[in-house]
Short mmCIF file of N, CA and C in Angstrom, two decimals:
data_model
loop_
_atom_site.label_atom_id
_atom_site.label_comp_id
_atom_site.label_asym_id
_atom_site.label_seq_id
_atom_site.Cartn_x
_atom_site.Cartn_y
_atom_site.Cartn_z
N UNK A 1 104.04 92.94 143.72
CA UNK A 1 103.45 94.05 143.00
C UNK A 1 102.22 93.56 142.25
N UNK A 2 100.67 94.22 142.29
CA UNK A 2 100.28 94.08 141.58
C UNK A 2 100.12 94.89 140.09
N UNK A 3 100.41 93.86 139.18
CA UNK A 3 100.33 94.49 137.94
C UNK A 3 99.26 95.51 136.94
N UNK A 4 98.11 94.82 138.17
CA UNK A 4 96.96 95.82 137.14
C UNK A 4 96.93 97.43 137.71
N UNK A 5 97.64 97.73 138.95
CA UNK A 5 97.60 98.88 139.31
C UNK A 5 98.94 99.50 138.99
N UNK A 6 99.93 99.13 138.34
CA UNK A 6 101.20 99.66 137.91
C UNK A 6 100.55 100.89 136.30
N UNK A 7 99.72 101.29 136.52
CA UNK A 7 99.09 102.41 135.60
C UNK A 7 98.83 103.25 135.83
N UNK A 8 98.69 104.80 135.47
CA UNK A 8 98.42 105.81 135.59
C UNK A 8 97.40 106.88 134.37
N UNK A 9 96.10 106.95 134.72
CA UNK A 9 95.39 107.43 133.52
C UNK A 9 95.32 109.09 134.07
N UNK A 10 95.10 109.96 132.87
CA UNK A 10 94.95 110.95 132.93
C UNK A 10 94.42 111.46 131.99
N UNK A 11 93.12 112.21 132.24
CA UNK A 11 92.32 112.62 131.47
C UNK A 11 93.15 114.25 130.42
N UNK A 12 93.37 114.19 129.52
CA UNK A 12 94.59 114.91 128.46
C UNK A 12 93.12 116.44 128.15
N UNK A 13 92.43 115.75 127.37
CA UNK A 13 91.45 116.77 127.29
C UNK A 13 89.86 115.98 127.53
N UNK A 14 89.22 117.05 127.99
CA UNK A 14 87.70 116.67 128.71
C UNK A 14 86.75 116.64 127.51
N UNK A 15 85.94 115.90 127.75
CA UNK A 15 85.31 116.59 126.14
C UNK A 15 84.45 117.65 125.93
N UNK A 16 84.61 118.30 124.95
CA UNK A 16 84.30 119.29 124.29
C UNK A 16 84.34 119.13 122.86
N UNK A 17 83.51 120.08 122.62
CA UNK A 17 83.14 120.62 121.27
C UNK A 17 84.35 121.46 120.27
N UNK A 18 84.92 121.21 118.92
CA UNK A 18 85.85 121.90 118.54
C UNK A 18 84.94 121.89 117.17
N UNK A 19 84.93 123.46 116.78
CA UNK A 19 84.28 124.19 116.15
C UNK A 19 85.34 125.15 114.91
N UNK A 20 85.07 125.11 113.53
CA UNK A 20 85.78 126.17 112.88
C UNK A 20 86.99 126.63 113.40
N UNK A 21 87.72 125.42 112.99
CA UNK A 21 89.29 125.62 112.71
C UNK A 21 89.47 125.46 114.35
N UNK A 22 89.22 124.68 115.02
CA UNK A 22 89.63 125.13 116.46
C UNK A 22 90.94 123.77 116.73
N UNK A 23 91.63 124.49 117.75
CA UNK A 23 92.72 123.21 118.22
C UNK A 23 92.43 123.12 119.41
N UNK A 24 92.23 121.77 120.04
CA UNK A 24 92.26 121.12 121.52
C UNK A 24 93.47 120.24 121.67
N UNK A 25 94.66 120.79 122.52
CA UNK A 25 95.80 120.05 123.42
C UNK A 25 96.23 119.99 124.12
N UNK A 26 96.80 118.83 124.68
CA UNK A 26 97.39 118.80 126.27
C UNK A 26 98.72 117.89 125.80
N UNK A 27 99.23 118.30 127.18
CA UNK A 27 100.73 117.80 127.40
C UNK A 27 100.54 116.43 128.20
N UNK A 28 101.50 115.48 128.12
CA UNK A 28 101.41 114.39 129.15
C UNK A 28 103.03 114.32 129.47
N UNK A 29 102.85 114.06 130.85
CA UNK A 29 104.27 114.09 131.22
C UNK A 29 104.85 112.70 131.63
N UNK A 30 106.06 112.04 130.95
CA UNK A 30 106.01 110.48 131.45
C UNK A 30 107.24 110.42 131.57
N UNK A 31 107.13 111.20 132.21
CA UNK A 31 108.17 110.65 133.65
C UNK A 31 108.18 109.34 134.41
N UNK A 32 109.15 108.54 134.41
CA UNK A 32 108.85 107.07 135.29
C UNK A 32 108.46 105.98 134.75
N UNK A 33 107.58 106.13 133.04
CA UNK A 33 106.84 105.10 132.57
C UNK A 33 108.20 104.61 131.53
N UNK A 34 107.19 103.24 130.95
CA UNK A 34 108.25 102.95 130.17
C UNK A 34 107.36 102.72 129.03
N UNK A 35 105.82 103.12 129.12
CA UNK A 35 105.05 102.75 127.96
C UNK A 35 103.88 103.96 127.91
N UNK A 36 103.36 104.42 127.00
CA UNK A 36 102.33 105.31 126.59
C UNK A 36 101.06 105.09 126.14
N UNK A 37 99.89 105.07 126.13
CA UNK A 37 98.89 104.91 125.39
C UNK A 37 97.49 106.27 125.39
N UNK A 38 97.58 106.90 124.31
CA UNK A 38 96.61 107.83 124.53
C UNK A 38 95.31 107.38 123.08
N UNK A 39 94.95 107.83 123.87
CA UNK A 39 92.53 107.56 123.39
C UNK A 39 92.60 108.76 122.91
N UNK A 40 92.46 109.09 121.86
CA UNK A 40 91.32 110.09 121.26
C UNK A 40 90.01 109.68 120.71
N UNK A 41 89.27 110.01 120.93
CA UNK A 41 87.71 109.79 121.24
C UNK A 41 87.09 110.85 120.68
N UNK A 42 86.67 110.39 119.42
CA UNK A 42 85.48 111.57 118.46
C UNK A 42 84.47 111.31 118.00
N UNK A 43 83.54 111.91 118.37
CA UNK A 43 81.53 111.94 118.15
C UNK A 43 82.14 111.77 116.40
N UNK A 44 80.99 111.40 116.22
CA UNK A 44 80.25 111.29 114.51
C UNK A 44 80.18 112.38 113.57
N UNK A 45 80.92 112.75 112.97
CA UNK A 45 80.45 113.55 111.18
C UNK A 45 79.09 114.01 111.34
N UNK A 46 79.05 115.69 111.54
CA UNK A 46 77.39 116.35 111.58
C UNK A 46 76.64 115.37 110.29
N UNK A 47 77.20 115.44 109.52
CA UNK A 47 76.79 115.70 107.63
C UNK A 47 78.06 114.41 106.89
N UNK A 48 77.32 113.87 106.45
CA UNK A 48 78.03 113.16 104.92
C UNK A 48 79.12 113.85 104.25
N UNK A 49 78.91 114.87 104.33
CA UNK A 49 80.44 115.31 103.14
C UNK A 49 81.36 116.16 104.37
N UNK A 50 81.52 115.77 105.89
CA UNK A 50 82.19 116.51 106.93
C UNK A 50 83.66 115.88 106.47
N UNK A 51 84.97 116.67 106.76
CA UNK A 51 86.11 116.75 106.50
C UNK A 51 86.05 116.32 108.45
N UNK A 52 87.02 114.62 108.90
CA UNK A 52 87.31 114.68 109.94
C UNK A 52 88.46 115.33 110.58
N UNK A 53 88.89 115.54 111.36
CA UNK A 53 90.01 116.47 112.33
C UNK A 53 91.61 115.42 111.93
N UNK A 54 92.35 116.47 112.33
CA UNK A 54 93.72 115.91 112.25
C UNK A 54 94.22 115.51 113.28
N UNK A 55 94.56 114.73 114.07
CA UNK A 55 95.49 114.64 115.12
C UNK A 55 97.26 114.72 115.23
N UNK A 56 97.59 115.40 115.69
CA UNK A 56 98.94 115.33 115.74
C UNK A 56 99.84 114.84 117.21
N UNK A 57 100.67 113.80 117.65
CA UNK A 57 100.85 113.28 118.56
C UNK A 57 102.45 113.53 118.07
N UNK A 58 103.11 114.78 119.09
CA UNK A 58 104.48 114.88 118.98
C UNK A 58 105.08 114.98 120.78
N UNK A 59 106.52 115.17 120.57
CA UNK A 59 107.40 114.79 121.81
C UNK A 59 108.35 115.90 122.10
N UNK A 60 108.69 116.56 123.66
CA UNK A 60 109.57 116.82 123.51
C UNK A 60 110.51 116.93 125.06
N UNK A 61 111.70 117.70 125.28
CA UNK A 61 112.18 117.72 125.71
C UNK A 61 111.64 118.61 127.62
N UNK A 62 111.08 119.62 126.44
CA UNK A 62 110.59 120.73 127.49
C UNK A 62 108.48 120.68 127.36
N UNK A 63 108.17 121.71 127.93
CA UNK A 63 106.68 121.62 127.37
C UNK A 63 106.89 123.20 126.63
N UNK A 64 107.71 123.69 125.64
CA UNK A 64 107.73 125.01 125.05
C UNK A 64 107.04 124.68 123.67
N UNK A 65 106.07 124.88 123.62
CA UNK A 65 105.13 124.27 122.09
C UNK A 65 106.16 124.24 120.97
N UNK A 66 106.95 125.15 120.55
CA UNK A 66 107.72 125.02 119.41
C UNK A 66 108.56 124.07 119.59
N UNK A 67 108.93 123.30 120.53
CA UNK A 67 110.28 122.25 120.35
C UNK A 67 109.46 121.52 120.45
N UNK A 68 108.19 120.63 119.81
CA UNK A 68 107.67 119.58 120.08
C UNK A 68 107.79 119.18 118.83
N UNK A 69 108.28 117.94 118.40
CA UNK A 69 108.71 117.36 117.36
C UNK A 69 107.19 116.39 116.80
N UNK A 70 107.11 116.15 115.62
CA UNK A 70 105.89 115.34 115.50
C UNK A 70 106.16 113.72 115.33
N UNK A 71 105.78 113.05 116.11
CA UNK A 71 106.03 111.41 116.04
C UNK A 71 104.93 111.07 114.89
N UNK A 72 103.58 111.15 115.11
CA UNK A 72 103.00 111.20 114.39
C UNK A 72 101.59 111.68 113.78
N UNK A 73 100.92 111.65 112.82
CA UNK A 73 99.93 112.63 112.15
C UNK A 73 98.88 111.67 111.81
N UNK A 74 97.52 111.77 112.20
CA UNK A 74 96.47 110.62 111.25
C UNK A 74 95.62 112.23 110.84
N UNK A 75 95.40 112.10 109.79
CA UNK A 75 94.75 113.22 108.70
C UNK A 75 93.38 112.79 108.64
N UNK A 76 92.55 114.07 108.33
CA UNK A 76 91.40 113.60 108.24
C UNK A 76 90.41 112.29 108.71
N UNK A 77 90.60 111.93 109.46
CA UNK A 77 89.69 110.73 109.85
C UNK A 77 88.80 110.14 109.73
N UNK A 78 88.10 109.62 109.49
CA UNK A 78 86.73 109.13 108.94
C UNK A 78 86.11 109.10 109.72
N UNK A 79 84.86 110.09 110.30
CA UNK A 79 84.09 109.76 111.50
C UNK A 79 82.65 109.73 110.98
N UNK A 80 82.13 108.81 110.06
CA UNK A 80 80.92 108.56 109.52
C UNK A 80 80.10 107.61 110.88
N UNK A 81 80.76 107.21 111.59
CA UNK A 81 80.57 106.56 113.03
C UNK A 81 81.48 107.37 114.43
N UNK A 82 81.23 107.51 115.53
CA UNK A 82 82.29 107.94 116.36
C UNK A 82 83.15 106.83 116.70
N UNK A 83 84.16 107.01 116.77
CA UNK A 83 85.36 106.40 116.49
C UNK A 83 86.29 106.76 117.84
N UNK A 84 87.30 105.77 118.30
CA UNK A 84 88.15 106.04 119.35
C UNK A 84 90.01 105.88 118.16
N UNK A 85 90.66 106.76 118.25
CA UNK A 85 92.40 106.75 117.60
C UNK A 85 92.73 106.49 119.04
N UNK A 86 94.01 104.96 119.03
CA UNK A 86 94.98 105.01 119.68
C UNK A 86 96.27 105.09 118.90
N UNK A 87 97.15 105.57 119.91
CA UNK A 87 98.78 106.07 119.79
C UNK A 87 99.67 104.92 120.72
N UNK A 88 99.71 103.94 120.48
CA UNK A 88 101.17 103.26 121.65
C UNK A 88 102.40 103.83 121.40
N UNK A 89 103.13 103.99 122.40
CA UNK A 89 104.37 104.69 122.59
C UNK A 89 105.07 104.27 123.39
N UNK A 90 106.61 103.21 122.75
CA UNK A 90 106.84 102.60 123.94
C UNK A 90 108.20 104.45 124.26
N UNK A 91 108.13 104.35 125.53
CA UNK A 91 109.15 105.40 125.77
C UNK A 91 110.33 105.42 126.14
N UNK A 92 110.50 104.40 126.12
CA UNK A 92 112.15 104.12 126.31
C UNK A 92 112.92 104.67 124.92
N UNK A 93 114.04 106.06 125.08
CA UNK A 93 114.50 106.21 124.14
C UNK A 93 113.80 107.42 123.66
N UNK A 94 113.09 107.47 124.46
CA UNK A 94 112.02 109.12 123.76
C UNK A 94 112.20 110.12 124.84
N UNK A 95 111.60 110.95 124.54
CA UNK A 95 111.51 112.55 125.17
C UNK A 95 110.68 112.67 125.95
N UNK A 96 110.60 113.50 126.81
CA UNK A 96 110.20 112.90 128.71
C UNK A 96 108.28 113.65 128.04
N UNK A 97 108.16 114.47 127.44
CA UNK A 97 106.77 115.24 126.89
C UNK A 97 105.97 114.38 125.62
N UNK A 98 105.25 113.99 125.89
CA UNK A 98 104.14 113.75 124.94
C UNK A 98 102.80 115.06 124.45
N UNK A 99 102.56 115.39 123.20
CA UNK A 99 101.62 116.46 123.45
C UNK A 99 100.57 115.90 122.23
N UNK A 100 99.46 115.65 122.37
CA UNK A 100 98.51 115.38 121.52
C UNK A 100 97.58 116.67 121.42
N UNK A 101 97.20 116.98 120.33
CA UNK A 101 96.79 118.02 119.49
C UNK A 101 95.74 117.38 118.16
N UNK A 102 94.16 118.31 118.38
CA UNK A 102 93.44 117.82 117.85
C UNK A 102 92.89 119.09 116.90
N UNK A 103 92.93 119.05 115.69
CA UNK A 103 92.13 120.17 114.96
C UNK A 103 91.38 120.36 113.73
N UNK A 104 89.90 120.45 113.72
CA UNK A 104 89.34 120.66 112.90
C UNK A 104 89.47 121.84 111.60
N UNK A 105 88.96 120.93 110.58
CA UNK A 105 88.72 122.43 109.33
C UNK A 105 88.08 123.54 110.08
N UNK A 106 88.01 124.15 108.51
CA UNK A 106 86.88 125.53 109.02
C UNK A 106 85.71 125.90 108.84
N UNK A 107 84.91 124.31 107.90
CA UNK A 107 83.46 124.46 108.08
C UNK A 107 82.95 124.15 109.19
N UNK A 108 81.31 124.35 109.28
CA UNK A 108 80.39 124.27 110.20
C UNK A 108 80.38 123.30 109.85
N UNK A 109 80.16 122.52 108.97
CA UNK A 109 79.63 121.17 109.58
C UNK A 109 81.00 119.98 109.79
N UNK A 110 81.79 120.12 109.87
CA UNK A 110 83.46 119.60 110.38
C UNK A 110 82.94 119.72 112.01
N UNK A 111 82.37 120.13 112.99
CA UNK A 111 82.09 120.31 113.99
C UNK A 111 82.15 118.80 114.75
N UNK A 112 83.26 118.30 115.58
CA UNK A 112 83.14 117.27 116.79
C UNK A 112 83.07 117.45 118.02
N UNK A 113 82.36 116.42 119.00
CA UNK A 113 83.11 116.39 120.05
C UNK A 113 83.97 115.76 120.18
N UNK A 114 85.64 116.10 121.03
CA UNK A 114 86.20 115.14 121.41
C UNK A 114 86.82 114.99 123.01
N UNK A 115 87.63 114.04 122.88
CA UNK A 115 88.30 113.86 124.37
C UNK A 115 89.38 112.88 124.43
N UNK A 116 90.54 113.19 125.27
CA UNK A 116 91.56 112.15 124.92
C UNK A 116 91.48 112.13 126.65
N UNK A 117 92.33 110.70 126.76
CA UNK A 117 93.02 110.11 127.77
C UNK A 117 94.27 109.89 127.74
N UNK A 118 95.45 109.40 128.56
CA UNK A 118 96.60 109.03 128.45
C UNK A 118 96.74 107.83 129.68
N UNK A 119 97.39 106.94 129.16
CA UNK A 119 97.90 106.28 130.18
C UNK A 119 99.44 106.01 130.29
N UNK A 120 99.65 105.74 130.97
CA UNK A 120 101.31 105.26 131.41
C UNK A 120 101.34 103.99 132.12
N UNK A 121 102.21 103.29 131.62
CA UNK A 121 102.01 101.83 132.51
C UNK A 121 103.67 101.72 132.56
N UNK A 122 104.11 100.48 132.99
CA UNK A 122 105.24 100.10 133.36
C UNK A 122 105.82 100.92 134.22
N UNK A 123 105.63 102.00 135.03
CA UNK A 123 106.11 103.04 135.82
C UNK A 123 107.28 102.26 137.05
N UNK A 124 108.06 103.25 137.07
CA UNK A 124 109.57 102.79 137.85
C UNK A 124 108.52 102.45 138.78
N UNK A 125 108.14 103.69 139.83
CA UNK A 125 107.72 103.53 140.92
C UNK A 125 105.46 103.13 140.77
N UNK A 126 105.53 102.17 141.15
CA UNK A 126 103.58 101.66 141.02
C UNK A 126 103.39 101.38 142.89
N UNK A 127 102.62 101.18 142.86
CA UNK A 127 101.89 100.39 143.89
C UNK A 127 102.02 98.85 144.51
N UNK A 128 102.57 98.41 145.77
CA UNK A 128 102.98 97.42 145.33
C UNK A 128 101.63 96.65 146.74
N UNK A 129 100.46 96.36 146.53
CA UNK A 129 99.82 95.72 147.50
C UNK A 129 98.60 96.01 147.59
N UNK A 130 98.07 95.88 148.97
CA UNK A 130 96.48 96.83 148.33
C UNK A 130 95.84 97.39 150.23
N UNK A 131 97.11 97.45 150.68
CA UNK A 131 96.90 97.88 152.47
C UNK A 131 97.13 99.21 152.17
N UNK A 132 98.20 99.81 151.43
CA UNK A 132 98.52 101.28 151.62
C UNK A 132 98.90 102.01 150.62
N UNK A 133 98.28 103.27 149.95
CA UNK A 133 98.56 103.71 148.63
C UNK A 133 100.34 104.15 148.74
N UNK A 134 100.66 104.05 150.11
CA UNK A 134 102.28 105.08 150.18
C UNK A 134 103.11 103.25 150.10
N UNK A 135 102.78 102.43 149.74
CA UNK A 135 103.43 100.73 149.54
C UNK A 135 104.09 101.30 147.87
N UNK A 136 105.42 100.80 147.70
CA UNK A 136 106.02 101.30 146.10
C UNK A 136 106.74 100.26 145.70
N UNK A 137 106.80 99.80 144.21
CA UNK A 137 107.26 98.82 144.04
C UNK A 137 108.40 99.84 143.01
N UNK A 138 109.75 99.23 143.00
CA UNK A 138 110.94 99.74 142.45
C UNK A 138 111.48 98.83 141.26
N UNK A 139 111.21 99.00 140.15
CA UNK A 139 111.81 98.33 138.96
C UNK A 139 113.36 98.61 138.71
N UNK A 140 113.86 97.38 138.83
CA UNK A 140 115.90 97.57 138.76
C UNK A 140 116.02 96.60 137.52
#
């Protein structure tokens, strides 16, 4: 097996602009993995006195927004520079849904772009070679 291809990235949200009070989220589904890592990725503070966005990174069973439990919260952020937040998550022992959720105040000048990624690594089933993408390596 090679190890550097036992990963799976997936782009969570594309980037965009979140404007006056807006929320940007996606679900990640990790199924198979045994580890998590999601990128949130946010442009720079319009203005000096900008209030940064909240992120919220919760889990759950189903993808029904209300049963998503919150693992965890980084508040306000400091984006006097653009800045990348990571989340590791090992998943063993957790809930098959990951959902990251991004949301600004409600001034104009609170205005970012952002964009997350997700990855999954350790996956039961990866790639095991480099002749055929249907080659699977089985973790016991």
């Amino acid at each position: 097996m090679i190890n550097q291809r036992n990963i799976n990235d997936s782009i969570l949200i594309a980037p965009r602009a979140l404007t006056n009070n807006a929320t940007a989220t996606a679900n990640l589904d990790t199924k198979g993995a045994a580890y998590a890592t999601i990128r949130v990725s946010c442009s720079s503070e319009v203005n000096t006195n900008a209030v940064g966005p909240t992120l919220v990174l919760s889990e759950s069973d189903d993808t029904v927004v209300s049963n998503f439990a919150t693992l965890d919260t980084e508040a306000a952020i400091d984006l006097t520079a653009a800045r990348q937040v990571l989340f590791g998550v090992d998943l063993r022992g957790r809930k098959r849904y990951l959902r990251i959720a991004v949301s600004t105040p409600t001034a104009t000048n609170d205005h970012i772009v952002v964009a997350a990624t997700g990855t999954l690594s350790w996956l039961e089933n990866g790639p095991n070679g480099t002749t055929s993408v249907a080659d699977t390596a089985v973790f016991i």
